[in-house]
CSV table of C-alpha atoms in Angstrom, one decimal:
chain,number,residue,atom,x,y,z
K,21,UNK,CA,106.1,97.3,173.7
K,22,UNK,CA,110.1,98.1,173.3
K,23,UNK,CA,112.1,97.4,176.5
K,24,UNK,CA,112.2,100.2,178.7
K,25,UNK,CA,115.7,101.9,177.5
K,26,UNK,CA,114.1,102.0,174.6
K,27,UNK,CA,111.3,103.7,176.1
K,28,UNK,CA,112.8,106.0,177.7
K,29,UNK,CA,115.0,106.8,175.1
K,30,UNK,CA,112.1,107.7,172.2
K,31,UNK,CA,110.1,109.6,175.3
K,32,UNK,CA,113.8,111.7,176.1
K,33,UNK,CA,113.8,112.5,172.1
K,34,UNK,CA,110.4,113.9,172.5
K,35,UNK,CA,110.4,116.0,175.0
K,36,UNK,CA,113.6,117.5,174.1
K,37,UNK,CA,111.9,118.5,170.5
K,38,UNK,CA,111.5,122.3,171.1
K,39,UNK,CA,108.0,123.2,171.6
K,40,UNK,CA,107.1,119.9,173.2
K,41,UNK,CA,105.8,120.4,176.6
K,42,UNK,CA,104.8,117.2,177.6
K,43,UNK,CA,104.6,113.4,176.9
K,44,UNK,CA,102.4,110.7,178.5
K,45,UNK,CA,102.0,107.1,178.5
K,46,UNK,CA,98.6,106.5,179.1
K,47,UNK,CA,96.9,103.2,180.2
K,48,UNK,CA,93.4,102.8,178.2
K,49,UNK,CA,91.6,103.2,181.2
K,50,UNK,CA,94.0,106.3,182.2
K,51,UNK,CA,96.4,105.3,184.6
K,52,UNK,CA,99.7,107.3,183.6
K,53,UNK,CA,102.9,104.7,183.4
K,54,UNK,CA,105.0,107.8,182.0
K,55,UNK,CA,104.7,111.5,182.5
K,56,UNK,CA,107.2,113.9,181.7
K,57,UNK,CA,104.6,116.5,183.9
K,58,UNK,CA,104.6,117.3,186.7
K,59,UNK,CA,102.2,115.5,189.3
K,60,UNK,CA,98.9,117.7,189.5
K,61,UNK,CA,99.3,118.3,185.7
K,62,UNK,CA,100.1,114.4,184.6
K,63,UNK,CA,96.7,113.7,186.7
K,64,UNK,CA,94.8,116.2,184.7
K,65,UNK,CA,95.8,115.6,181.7
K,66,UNK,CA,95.6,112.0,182.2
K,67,UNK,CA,92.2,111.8,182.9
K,68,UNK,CA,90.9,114.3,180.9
K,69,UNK,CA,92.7,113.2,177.4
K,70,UNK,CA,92.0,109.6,178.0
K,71,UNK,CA,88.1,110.0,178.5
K,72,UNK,CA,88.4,112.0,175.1
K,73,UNK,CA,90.7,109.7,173.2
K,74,UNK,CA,87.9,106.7,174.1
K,75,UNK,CA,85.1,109.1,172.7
K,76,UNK,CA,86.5,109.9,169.9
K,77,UNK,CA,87.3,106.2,169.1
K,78,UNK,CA,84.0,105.5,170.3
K,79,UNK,CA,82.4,107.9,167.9
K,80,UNK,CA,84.6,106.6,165.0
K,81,UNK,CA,83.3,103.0,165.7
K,82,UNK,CA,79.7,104.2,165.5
K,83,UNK,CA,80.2,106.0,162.5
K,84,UNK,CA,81.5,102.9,160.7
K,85,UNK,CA,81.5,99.6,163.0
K,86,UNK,CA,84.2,98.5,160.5
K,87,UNK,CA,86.6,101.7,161.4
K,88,UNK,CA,89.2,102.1,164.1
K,89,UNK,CA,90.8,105.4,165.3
K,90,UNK,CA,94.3,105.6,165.3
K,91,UNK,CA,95.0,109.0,165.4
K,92,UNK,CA,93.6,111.7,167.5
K,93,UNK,CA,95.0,115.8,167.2
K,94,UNK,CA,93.3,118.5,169.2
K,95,UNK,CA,94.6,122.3,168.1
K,96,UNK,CA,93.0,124.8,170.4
K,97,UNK,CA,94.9,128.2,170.4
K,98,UNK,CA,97.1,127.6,173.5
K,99,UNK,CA,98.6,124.4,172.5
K,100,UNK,CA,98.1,121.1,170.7
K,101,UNK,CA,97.4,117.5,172.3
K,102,UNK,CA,97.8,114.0,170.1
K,103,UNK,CA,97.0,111.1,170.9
K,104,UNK,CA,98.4,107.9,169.6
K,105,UNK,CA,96.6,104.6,170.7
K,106,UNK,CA,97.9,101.3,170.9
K,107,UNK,CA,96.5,97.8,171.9
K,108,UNK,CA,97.3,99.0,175.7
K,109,UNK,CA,98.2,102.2,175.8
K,110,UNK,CA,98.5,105.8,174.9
K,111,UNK,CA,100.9,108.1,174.0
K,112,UNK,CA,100.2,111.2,174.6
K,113,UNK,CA,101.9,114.9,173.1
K,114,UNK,CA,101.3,118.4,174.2
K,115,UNK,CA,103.0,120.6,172.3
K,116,UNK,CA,103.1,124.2,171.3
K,117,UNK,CA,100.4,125.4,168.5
K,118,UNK,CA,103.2,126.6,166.2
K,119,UNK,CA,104.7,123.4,165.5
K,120,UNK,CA,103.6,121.2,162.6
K,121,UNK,CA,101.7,124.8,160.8
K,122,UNK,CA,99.6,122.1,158.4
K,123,UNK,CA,96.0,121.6,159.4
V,2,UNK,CA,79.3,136.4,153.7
V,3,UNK,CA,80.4,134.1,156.0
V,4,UNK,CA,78.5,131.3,154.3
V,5,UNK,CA,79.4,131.8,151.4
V,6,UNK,CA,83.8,132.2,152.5
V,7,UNK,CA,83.3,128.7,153.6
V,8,UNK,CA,81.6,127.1,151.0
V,9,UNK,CA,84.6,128.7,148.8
V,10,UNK,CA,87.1,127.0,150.8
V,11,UNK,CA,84.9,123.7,150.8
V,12,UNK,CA,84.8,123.7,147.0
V,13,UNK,CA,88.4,123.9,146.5
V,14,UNK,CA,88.9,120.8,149.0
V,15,UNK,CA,86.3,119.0,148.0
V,16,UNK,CA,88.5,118.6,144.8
V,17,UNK,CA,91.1,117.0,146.2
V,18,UNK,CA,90.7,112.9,146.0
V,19,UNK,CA,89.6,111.1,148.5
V,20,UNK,CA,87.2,113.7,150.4
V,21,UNK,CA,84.0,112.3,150.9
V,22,UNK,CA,81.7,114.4,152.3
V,23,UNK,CA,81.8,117.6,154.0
V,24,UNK,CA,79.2,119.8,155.8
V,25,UNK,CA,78.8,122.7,157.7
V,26,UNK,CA,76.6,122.0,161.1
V,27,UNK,CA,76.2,124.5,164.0
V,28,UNK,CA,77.1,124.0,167.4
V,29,UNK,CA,73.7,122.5,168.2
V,30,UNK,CA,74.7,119.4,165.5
V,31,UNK,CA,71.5,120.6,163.1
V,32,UNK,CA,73.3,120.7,158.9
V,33,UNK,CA,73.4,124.0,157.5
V,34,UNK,CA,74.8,122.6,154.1
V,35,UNK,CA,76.1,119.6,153.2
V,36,UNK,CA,78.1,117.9,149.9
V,37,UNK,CA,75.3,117.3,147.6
V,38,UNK,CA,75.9,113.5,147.2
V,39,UNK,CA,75.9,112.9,151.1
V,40,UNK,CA,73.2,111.5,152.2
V,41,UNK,CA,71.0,113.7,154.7
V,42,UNK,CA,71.1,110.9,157.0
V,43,UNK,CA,74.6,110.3,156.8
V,44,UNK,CA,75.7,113.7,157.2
V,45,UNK,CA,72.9,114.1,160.3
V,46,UNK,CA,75.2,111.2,162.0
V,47,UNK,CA,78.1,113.0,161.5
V,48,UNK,CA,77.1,116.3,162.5
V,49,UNK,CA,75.5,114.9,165.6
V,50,UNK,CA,78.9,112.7,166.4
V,51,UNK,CA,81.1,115.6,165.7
V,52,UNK,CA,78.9,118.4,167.9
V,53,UNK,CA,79.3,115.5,170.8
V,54,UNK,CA,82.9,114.9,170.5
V,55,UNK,CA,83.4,118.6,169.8
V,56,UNK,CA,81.7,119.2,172.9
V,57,UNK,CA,83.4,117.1,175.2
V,58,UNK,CA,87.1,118.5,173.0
V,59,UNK,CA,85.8,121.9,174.1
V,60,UNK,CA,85.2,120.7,178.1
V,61,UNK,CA,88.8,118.9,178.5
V,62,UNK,CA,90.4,122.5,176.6
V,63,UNK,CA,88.6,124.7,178.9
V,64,UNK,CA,89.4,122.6,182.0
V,65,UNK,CA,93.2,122.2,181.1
V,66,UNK,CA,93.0,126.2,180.6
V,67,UNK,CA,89.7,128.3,180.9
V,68,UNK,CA,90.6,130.5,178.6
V,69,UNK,CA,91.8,128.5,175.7
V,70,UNK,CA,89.5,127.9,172.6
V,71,UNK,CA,89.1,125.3,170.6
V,72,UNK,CA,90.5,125.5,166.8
V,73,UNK,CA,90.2,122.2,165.6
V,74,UNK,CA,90.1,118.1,165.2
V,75,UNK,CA,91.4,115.7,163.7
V,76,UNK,CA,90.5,112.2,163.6
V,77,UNK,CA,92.4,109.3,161.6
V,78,UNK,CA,91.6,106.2,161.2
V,79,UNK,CA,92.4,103.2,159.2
V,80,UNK,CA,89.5,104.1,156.5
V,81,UNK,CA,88.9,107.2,157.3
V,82,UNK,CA,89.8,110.7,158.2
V,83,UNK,CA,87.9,113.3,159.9
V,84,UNK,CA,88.6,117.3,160.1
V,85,UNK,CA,86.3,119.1,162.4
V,86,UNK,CA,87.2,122.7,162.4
V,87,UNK,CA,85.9,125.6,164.6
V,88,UNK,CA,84.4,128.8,163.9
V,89,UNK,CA,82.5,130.7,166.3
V,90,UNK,CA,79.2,130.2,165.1
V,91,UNK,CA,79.3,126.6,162.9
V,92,UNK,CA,81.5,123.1,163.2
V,93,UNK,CA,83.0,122.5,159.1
V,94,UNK,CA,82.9,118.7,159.3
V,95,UNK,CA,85.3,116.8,156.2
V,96,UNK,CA,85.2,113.9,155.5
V,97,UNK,CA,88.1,111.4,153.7
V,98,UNK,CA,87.9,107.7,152.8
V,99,UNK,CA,90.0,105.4,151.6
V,100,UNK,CA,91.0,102.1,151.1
V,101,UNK,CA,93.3,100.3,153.4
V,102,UNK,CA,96.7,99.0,151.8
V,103,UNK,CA,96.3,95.5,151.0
């Protein structure tokens, strides 16, 4: 991974996108290392997205044991989670349903 | 109907390169239709992956936010993509492959 100014600096550019209401850095077994949340929410949504980001890789690994996700984006009406994986970790957007209009 | 305003919309992408498969499952996982050249065993796997994952999608929603609703999914992978979208009474499963770059 990048040094941490580097870090923080692509995290900083995130969040300050408009409609962006949160970033993680996830662990793959869920610890958060980065949360631009607050506490209670960072803790929710850590737990809860990275249980469903290992699913969903899980799933694509049954479906084809050749395949591996790299990509997950969840659009429910309220807002819109993605999910990034990497060899360790996982970055983590929530942002507002509006942005990026394509399916 | 219904049926038939989605199988519209899954003829025109079916088109488009690179889509492998669709079908149209309901919540339960069971295919309603699916692309003729899929296999019925193939697209039962899918159906039955995607109802799980949608399931679990639909839980970690809800608990961020009880009234939210699911609209839909995507997966990417590095051979693959799949789009699970939501309607209230089926999942429309599509399916792209590809090749990775050399």
């Amino acid at each position: 991974m990048s040094s941490i100014s580097s870090v923080e600096s692509t995290l900083s550019r995130i969040v300050s996108h408009s409609g962006v209401r949160g970033v993680l850095i996830l662990t793959l077994s869920g610890s958060c290392v980065r949360s631009s949340l607050p506490p209670d929410l960072t803790a929710q949504y850590s737990a809860l997205v990275s249980e469903l980001a290992a699913k969903a890789a899980s799933v694509t690994r049954t479906l084809d044991a050749t395949d591996e996700m790299t990509f997950l984006r969840v659009r429910s009406r309220q807002h819109e989670i993605m999910v990034a994986p990497d060899k360790e970790f996982l970055l983590v957007v929530i942002q507002d349903p509006e942005q990026g209009k394509e399916m | 109907g219904k049926m038939s305003e989605v199988e519209e919309t899954l003829e025109r992408v079916k088109v488009q390169s690179g889509v492998e498969g669709y079908l149209i499952a309901d919540h339960e996982g069971n295919v309603l239709r699916r692309f003729p050249s899929m296999s019925a065993s193939l697209a039962a796997a899918y159906a039955a992956a995607m109802k799980h994952l949608s399931d679990k999608s639909r839980n970690v929603v809800r608990d961020l936010s009880p009234k939210n609703e699911l609209k839909y999914m995507r997966i990417r992978a590095k051979k693959s993509e799949v789009l699970v979208a939501f309607d209230k009474e089926f999942l429309v499963i599509i399916i792209q492959k590809w090749q990775p770059a050399a």
